[in-house]
Amino acid sequence: MIEQFAENVDLGLSKSEKTLPSKYFYDKNGDELFIEIMNMPEYYLTRCEMEIFTTQTDELVDSFRADKNEYFELIELGAGDGSKTRKLLAALSDKGYQFDYLPVDISQNSLEQLQLSLQHHLPLVSVVPKHGDYFEMLGSVKDSHHPKIVLFLGSNIGNMTDTVASDFLYQLGANLSKNDKLLLGTDLIKSEDIVLPAYNDESGITHSFNINLLHRMNTELGANFDLDAFSHAPEYNEDEGIAKSYLLSNKEQSVKIAATGKTYHFRAGEKIHTEISRKYDDDVLAKILAKTDFSVNSKFTDQKNYFANYLLNRN
Ligand code: AVJ
């Protein structure tokens, strides 16, 4: 695990345009900071998707076209705190559907929290947590032969480039059966004055979230990053529809990382690219789905049309 982290870091920091993988944001500290992000006034994504799940619960359930007499698996990729899914689980359970809920997450900590909270709020729903990364779990999905509904919410797909997203959905489709479903939550392309503040909040929580990556390297990889010598620098280009986060080196400096045995140099103003948050529209999605086995069945949006949940059918 540590070796992987060190290897990924070395690879990213050795490039002429430095990068670090966004999946390493989520240690315990990062999980907590992300919960704070979801509660920030600027971070509209969570509230918009929650509005869809709250006001269109029955329509969402109907779109699954599940059979009440046939058991199915409801698999959630990157389950997080599960507050949106709870609306769905409650409705499915009330309506008498037969299913297990299988949350998949890379954070053991969030899986445990989620299971405790569901035991409390929805004791009748059977929860089977799966610890691992999305890619790892694709294979294990295939082991069961029951119908499947996969949830990939919260604009989590936004962290993937279009090529990676397309490959991922192709792989996911290959591990599903005809008429299985995928409910995909995507943030929609809109103007910079709405998107950028969501990644550049007044209170500096997103700054801490981004800087936490350096803190993690200090504690887990024996690095000596000076956390005050880097700034959080997000960008958004509406034509492209992609928000990008960077850590900017405030001065010329060198950093040693014990786990890689190397020293890395940073120029004043040099940026480390840490994350992309891709925004969608129907055309972007159509291109990503082109080589996959999925097609769009329905689209659910919030009142402001900021966010969309697409229900995709495995052809
Ligand atoms: C968890 C990937 C949906 O990109 O909006 C929030 C992560 N990064 N603020 C996003 C994030 C900075 C978030 N996702």
XYZ file of C-alpha atoms and ligand atoms in Angstrom, residues 26 34 37 43 45 154-156 159 199 206 209 275 277, ligand 1:
28
model
C -8.967 10.333 1.292
C -14.656 16.137 2.335
C -16.780 20.398 1.778
C -20.449 23.297 -2.763
C -23.276 19.528 -5.871
C -21.850 12.491 -6.325
C -19.946 13.388 -9.499
C -17.312 10.857 -8.462
C -12.253 12.767 -11.140
C -13.503 24.508 -5.448
C -10.781 23.098 0.017
C -8.275 19.325 1.588
C -7.348 16.780 -9.375
C -13.526 17.602 -11.648
C -15.744 13.723 -4.596
C -14.843 13.896 -6.781
C -17.074 14.590 -6.375
O -14.588 16.711 -7.600
O -16.305 17.704 -6.724
C -14.430 18.465 -3.846
C -13.985 16.088 -4.797
N -12.473 18.069 -4.635
N -13.674 19.576 -3.731
C -15.398 16.868 -6.683
C -13.653 17.510 -4.435
C -12.500 19.340 -4.187
C -15.322 15.959 -5.462
N -15.723 14.546 -5.805
